[in-house]
XYZ file of C-alpha atoms in Angstrom:
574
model
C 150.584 70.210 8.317
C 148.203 68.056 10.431
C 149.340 64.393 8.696
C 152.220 64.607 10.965
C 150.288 64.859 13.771
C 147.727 62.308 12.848
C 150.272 59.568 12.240
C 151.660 60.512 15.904
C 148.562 59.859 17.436
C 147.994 56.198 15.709
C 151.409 54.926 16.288
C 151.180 56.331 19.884
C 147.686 54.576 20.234
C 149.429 50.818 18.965
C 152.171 51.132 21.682
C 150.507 53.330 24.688
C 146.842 53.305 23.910
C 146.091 55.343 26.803
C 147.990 58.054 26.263
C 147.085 58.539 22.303
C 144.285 61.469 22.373
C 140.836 60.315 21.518
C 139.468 63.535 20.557
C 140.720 66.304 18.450
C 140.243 68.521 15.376
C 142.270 68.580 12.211
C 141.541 70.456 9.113
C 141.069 68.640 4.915
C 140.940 70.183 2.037
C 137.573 68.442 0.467
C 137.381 67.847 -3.755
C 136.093 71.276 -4.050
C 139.800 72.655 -2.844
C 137.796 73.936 0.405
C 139.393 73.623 3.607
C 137.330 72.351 6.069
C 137.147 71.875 10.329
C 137.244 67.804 10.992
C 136.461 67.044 14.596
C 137.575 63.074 15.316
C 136.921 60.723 18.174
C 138.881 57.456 17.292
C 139.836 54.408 19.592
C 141.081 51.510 19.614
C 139.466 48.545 19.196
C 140.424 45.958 22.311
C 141.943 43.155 21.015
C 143.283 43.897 17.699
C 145.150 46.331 16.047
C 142.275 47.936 14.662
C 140.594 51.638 15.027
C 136.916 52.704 15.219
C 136.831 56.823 14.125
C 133.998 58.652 13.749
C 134.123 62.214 12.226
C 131.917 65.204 12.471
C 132.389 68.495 9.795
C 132.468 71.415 12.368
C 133.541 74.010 10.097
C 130.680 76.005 10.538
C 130.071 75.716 14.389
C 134.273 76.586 14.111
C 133.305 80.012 12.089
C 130.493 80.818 14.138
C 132.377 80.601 17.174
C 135.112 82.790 15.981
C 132.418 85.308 14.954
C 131.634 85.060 18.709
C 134.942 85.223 19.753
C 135.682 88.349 17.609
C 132.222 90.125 18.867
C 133.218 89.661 22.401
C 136.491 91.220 21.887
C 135.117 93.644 20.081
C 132.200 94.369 22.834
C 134.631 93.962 25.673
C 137.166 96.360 23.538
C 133.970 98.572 23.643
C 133.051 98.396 27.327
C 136.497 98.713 28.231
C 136.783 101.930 26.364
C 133.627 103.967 27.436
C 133.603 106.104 30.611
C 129.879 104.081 31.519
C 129.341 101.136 34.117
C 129.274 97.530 32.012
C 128.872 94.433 33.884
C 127.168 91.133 33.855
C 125.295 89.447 35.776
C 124.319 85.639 35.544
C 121.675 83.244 36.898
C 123.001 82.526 40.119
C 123.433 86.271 41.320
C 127.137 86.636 40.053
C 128.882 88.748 38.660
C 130.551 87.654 35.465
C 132.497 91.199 34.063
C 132.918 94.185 35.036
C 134.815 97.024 33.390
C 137.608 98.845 34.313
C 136.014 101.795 34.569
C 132.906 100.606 37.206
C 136.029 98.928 38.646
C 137.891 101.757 39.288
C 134.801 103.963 40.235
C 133.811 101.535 42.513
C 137.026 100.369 43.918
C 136.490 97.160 43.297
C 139.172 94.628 41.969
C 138.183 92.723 39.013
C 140.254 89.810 40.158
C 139.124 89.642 43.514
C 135.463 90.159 42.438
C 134.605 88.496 39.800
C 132.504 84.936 40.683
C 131.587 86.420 43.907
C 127.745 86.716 44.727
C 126.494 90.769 43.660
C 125.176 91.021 47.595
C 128.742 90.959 48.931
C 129.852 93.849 46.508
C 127.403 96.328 46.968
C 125.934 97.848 50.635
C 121.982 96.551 51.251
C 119.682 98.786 50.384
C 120.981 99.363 46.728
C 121.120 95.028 47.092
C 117.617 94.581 47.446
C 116.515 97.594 44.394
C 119.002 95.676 42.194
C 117.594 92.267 43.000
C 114.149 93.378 42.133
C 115.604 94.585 39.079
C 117.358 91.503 37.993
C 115.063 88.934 39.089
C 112.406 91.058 36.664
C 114.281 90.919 33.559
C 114.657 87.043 33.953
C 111.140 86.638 34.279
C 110.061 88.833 31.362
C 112.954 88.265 29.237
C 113.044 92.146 28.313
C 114.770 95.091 29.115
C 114.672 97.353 31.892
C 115.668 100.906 32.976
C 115.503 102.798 35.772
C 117.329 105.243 38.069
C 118.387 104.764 41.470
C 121.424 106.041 44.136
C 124.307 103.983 44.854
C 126.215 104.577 47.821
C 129.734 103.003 48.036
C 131.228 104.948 50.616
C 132.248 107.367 50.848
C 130.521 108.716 47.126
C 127.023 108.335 46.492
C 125.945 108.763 42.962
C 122.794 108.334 40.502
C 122.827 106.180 38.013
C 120.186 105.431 34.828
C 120.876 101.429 34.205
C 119.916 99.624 31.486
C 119.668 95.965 32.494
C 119.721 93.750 29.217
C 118.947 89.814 29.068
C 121.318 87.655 27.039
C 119.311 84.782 25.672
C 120.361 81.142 24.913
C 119.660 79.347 21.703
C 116.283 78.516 23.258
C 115.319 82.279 24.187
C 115.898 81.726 28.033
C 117.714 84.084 30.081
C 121.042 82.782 31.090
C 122.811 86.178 32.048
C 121.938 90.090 32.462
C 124.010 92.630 30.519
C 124.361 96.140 32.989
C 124.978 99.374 31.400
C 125.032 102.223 33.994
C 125.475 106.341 33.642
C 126.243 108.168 36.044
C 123.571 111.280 36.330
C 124.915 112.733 39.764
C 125.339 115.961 37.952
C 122.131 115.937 36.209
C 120.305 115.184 39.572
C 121.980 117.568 41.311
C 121.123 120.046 38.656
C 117.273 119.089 38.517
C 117.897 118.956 42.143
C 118.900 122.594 41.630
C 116.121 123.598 39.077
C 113.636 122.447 41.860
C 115.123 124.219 44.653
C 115.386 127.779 42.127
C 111.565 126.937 41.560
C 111.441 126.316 45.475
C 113.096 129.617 46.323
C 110.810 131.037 43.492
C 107.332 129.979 44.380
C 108.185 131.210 48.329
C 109.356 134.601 47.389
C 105.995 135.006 45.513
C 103.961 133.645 48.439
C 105.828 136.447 50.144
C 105.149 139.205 47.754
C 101.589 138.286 47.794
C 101.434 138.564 51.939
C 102.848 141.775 51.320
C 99.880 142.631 49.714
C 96.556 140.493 51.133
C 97.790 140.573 54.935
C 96.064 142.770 57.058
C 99.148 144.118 59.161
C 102.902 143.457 59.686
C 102.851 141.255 62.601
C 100.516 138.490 60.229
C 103.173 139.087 57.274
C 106.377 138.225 59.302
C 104.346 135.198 60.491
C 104.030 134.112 57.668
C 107.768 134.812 56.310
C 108.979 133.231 59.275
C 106.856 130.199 57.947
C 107.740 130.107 54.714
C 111.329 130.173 56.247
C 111.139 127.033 58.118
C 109.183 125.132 55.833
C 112.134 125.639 52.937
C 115.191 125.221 55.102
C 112.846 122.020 56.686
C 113.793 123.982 60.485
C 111.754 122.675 63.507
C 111.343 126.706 64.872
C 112.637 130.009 63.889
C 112.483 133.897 64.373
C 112.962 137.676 62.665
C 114.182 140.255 64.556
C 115.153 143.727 63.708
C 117.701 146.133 65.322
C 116.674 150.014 65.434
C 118.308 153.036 65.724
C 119.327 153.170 68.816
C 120.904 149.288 69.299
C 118.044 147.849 70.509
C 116.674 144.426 69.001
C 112.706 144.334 68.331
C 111.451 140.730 67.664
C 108.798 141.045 64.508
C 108.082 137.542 64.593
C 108.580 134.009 66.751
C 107.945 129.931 66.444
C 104.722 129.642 68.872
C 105.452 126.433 69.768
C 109.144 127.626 71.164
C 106.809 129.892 73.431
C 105.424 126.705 75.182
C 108.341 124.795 75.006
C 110.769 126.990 76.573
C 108.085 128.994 78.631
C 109.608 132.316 77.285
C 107.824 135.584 77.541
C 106.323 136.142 73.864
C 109.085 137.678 71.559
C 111.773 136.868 74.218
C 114.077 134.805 72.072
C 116.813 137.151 71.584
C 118.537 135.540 74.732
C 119.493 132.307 73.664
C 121.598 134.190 71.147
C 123.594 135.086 73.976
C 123.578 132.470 75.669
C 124.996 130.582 72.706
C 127.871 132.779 72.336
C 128.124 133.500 69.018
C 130.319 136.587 69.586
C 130.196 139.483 67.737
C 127.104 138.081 65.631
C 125.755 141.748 64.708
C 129.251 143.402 63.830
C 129.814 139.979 62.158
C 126.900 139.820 59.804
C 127.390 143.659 59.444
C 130.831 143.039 58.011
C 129.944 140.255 56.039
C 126.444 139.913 55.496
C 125.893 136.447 54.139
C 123.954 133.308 56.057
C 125.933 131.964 59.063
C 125.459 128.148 59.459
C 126.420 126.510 62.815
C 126.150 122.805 62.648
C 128.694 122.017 65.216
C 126.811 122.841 68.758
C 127.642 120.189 71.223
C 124.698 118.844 72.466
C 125.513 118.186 76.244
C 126.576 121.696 76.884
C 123.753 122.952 74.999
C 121.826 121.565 77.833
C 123.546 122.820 80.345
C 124.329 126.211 78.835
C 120.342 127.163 78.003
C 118.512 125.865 80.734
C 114.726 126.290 80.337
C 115.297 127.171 76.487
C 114.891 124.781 73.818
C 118.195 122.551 72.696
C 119.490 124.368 69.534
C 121.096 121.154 67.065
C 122.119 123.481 64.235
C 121.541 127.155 63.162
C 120.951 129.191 60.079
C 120.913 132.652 60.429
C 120.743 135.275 57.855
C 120.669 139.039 57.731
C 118.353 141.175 56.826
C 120.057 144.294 54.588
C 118.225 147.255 53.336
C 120.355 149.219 50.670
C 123.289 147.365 51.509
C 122.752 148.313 55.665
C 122.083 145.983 58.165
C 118.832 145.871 59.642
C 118.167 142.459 61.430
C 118.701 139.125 60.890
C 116.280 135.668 60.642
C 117.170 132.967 62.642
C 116.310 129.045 62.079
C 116.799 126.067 64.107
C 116.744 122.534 64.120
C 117.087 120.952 60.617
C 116.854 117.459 61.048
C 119.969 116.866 58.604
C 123.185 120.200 58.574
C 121.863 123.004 56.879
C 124.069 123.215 53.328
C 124.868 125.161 50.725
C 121.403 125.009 49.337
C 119.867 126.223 52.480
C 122.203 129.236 52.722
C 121.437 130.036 48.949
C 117.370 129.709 49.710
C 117.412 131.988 52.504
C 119.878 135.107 50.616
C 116.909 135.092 48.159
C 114.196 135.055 50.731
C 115.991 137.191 53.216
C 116.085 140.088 50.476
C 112.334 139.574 49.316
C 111.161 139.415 52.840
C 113.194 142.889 53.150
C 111.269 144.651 50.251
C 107.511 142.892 51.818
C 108.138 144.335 54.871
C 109.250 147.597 53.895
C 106.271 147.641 50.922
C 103.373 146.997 53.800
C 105.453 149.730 56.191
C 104.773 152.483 53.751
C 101.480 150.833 52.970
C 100.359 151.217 56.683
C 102.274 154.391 57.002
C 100.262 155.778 53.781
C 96.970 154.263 55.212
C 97.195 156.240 58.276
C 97.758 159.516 56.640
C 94.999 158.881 54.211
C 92.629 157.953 57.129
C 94.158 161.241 58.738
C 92.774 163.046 55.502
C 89.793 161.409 55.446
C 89.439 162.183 58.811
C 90.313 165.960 58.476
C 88.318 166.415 55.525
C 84.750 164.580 57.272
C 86.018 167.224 59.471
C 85.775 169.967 57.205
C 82.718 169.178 55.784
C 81.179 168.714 59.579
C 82.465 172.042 60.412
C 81.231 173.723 56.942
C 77.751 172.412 57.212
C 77.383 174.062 61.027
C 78.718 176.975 59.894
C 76.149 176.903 57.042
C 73.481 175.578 59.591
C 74.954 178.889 62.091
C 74.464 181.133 59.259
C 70.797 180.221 58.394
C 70.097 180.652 62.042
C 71.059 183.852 62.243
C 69.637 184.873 58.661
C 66.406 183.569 60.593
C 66.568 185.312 63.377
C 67.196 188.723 61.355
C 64.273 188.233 59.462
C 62.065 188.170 62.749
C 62.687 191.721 62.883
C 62.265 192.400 59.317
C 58.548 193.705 58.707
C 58.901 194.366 54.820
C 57.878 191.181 52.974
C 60.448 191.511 50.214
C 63.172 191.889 52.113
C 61.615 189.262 54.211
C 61.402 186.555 51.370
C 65.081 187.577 50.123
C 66.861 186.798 53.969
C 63.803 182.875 53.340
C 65.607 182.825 49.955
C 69.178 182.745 50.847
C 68.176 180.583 53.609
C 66.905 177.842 51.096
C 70.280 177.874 49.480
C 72.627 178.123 52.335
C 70.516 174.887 53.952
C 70.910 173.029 50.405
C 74.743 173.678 50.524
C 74.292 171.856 54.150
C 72.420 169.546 53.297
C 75.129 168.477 50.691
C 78.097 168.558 53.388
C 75.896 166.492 55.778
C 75.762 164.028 53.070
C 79.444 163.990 52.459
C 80.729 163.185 56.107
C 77.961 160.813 57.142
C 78.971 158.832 53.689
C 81.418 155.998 53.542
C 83.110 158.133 50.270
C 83.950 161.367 50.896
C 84.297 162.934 47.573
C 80.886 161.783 46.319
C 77.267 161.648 47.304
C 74.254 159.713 46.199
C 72.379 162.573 44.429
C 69.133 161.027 44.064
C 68.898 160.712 48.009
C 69.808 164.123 48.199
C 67.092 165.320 46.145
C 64.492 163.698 48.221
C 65.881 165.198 51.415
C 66.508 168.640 49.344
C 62.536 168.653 48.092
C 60.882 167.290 51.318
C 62.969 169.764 53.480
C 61.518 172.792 51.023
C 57.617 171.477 50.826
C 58.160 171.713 54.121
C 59.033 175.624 54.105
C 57.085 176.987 51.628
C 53.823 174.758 51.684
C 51.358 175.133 54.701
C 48.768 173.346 52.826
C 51.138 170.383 51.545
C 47.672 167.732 50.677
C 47.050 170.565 47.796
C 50.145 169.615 45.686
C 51.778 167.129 44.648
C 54.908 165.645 45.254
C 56.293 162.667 42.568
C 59.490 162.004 42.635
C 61.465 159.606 39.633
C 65.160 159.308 40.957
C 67.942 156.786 40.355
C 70.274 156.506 42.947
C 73.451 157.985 41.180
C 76.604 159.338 43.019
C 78.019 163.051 41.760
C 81.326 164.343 42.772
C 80.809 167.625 45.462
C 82.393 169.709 42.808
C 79.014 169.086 40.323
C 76.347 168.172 43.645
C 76.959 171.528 45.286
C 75.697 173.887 41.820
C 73.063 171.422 40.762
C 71.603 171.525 44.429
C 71.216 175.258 44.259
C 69.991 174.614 40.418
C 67.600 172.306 41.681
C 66.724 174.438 44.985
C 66.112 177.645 42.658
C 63.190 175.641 40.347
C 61.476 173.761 43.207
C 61.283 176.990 44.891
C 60.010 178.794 41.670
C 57.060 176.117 41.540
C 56.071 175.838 44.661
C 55.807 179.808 45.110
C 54.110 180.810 41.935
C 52.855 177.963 39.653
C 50.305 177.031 41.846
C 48.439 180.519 42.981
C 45.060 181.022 44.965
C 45.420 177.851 46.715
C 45.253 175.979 43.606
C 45.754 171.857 43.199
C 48.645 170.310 41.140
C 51.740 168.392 40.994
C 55.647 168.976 40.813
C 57.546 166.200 39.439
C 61.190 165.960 39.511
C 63.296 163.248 37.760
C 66.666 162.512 37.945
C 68.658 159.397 35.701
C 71.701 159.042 33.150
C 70.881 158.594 29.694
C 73.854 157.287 27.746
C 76.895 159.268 28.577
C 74.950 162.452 30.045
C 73.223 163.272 33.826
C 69.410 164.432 33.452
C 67.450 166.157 35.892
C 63.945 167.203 35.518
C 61.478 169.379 37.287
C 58.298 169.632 35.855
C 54.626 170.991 37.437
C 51.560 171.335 35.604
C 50.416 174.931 36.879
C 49.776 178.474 35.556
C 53.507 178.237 33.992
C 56.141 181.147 32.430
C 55.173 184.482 31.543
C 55.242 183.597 27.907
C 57.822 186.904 26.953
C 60.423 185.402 29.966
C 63.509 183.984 28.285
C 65.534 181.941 30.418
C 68.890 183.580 28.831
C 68.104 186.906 29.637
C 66.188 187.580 32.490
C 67.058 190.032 35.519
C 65.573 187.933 38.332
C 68.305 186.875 40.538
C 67.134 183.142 40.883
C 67.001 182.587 37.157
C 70.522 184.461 37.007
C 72.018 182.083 39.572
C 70.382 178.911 37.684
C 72.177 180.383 34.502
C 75.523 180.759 36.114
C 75.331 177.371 37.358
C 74.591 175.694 34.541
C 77.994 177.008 33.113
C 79.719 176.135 36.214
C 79.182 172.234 35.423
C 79.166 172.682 31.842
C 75.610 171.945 30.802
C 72.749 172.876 28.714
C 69.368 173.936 30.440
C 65.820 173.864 28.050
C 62.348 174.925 29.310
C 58.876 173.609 27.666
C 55.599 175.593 28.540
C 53.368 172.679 27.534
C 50.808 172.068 30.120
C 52.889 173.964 33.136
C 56.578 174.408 33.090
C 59.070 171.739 32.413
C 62.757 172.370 32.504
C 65.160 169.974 31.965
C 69.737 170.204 32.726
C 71.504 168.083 30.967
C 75.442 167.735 32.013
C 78.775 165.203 31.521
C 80.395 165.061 34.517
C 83.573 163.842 33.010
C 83.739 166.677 30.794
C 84.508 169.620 32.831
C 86.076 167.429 35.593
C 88.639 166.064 33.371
């Protein structure tokens, strides 16, 4: 089929030489029965009738450029097909291909475009990131990804490109291969994660307030911060609307105080002014966020006067169970507030509810417990005058008294009605009101009796072994009297005649279990008294308060009298 053709040419090249083709391809089928790509080049030679022809085989370079024909169909079948950006760049900045789709998403015409320098297509700053870009893979002949926004008005989106070089036969870059996908949604979603984690982080910072701040004017201060500093508002405020109409401001932007020279918590006004009607029956109907993003700033400045200019608004309400209670207003985003601002502050809005209405009942349950702490200092003021009344009296009765039994019975029930006293005193001078350091008490409790009973007080003894351990009243008020009954005994009658001696008393917790010891070394027990059973009243009273706080009570003659009480406080107070 190409002899034809061939003959053609050489007649044509006898009688018009110029017009016979010099170059062309024909095809042979060699000894083997192969068919094989000929490229010629024959002319004539000047002067005769003659022809010089060279021939090259090019069957191969013929195959491999079909190859490359069919795998840039197939590629640009490819690119046209997938819902991604595919173009190509070359060396001179221009672009090559682009796809239908980027064409279409882009609004760009392939036609018109294509050949035209990439810093005419595309607005400036994306330019000057996508020059970067390119001018990197050319120098390190690798690939490169990276993410960046593309505005083409009036859609911005993010895209993850892969920018691929396409090497020559000598490795060099001669063009860059684009493949773009567009992320917008998974930006705005991480976008979206880190607002939630945002919203999240404030409403604990909140929560927290609620329970480190000292009062409720430093926790709306520092809502109201929190506030601005998530919506990104120059100045804001809380306010709260009581029962009878009237709007209390719970917290305010100090630097709107200097700017507008208002009186502090005076910003309620410039609601007014702005005249947003029927704000409070609107949020009360509907009680979402309110954006206003559409003040007009020249009659803003007429309209407000010495207040600050208001650009844009946010306010949201404040609900508790569903009912109005105030709103929070913010001001001043440098950008409109959006959807993501109105989102942030229905989240905040209700956890800023439940902090403020957590440290109310915590202040209001604060001042009833100092009320009760109050009242019952109180009590045990009044009960320890009334015990102090009662001993004074006792005393003065005994003046009159002339027979010594009777006599020592009125100094007995003294003793105890002053140790009862003594325990009160301790209670509403102490920081706790339930408890009292018992081992101070004991050294007030023994020095105030040596001073009663002993004229001669250089004769005995006094060594005292105490930890400083707190008891609750209900256990200090029967081991006092315990402990007033036995230093009484020993300073009375184990030391007769004026003898010499010592009383020890020890007090400390061993293990689980309270100890208290008083020992002396005098003339000791009758040997036949037991402890159980005996009719004097003091010993009597020590056994019936050694049941009263569930203990044990043991006596040793060994040298003088030791007796020991043993007791768990958490036993019987359980």
């Amino acid at each position: 089929e190409f002899l034809p053709q061939m003959m053609e040419h050489q007649q044509l090249r006898y009688t018009n030489s110029t017009s016979a083709p010099e170059n062309y391809e024909f095809r042979i089928i060699d000894k083997y029965g192969q068919i094989k790509d000929i490229y010629a080049n024959i002319c004539l030679i000047p002067g005769t009738r003659r022809t010089l022809a060279s021939i090259m085989d090019v069957t191969e370079r013929n195959q491999a450029m079909a190859r490359i024909k069919e795998s840039e169909t197939r590629y640009r079948t490819l690119a046209e097909a997938v819902e991604e950006f595919v173009f190509i760049i070359n060396k001179k900045d221009q672009l090559e291909y682009i796809n239908e789709y980027a064409a279409r998403k882009w609004k760009l015409n392939p036609d018109e475009v294509l050949g035209k320098p990439r810093c005419e297509l595309f607005p400036t700053e994306t330019n000057e990131l996508q020059g970067r870009y390119l001018k990197r893979v050319f120098e390190i002949k690798n690939t490169l990804r990276g993410e960046n926004l593309l505005t083409m008005s009036p859609e911005s989106m993010w895209l993850d490109t892969l920018l691929i070089p396409l090497k020559n036969e000598e490795g060099n870059v001669e063009k860059v291969l684009g493949v773009a996908r567009d992320i917008t949604e998974q930006k705005e979603y991480e976008l979206l994660l880190s607002r939630q984690n945002e919203i999240h982080k404030a409403m604990g910072s909140i929560l927290t307030e609620a329970i480190v701040s000292k009062n409720e004017d430093e926790l709306t201060q520092t809502c109201l911060r929190v506030c601005e500093d998530i919506t990104n508002s120059e100045f804001g405020f809380i306010c709260e609307r009581d029962g009878n109409g009237e709007v209390n401001h719970l917290a305010i932007n100090p630097v709107m105080l200097g700017e507008c020279k208002l009186k502090e918590y005076d910003f309620y006004p410039i609601l007014k002014k702005l005249k947003i009607k029927n704000l409070w029956k609107h949020l009360q109907k509907k009680p979402y966020p309110v954006i206003y993003n559409d003040f007009n700033p020249l009659e803003l400045e007429i309209l407000l006067g010495n207040y600050p200019i208001i650009k844009n608004m946010l306010i949201s309400p404040l609900l508790r169970n569903g009912e109005f209670m105030g709103l929070i207003g913010l001001c001043n985003k440098e950008s409109d507030f959006d959807f993501y601002d109105r989102k942030a502050m229905e989240n905040i809005s209700t956890t800023i509810v439940e902090a403020l209405l957590r440290k109310r009942a915590e202040e209001k349950l604060k001042k009833a417990l100092d009320d009760k702490e109050m009242l019952v200092r109180e009590i045990h003021h009044r009960t320890k005058n009334n015990l102090m009344i009662m001993v004074s009296l006792l005393n003065l009765t005994s003046a009159d008294i002339e027979d010594e039994k009777s006599r020592e019975i009125f100094h007995q029930i003294q003793t105890r009605a002053k140790s009862m006293a003594l325990i009160h005193e301790k209670l509403y001078r102490s920081n706790n009101i339930k408890q009292i350091n018992f081992g101070d008490y004991i050294r007030h409790l023994a020095r105030d009796l040596f001073n009663s009973f002993l004229e001669d007080q250089e004769r005995v003894e006094l060594i005292m072994e105490l930890e400083d351990l707190n008891l609750d009243i209900n256990t200090a008020i029967p081991l006092g009297l315990i402990l007033n009954e036995l230093l009484t005994n020993s300073m009375k009658y184990a030391f007769p005649n004026g003898q010499h001696g010592i009383i020890t008393i020890k007090f400390f917790k061993e293990a689980e279990k309270y100890v208290m010891i008083v020992s002396d070394d005098g003339i000791g027990l009758p040997p036949d008294l037991d402890i159980e059973k005996t009719d004097t009243l003091g010993l009597q009273l020590v056994k019936s308060l050694i049941g009263q706080i569930e203990g044990n009570i043991s006596v040793k003659r060994d040298s003088g009298t030791n007796i020991t009480t043993q007791f768990q406080e958490d036993d019987y107070l359980s």
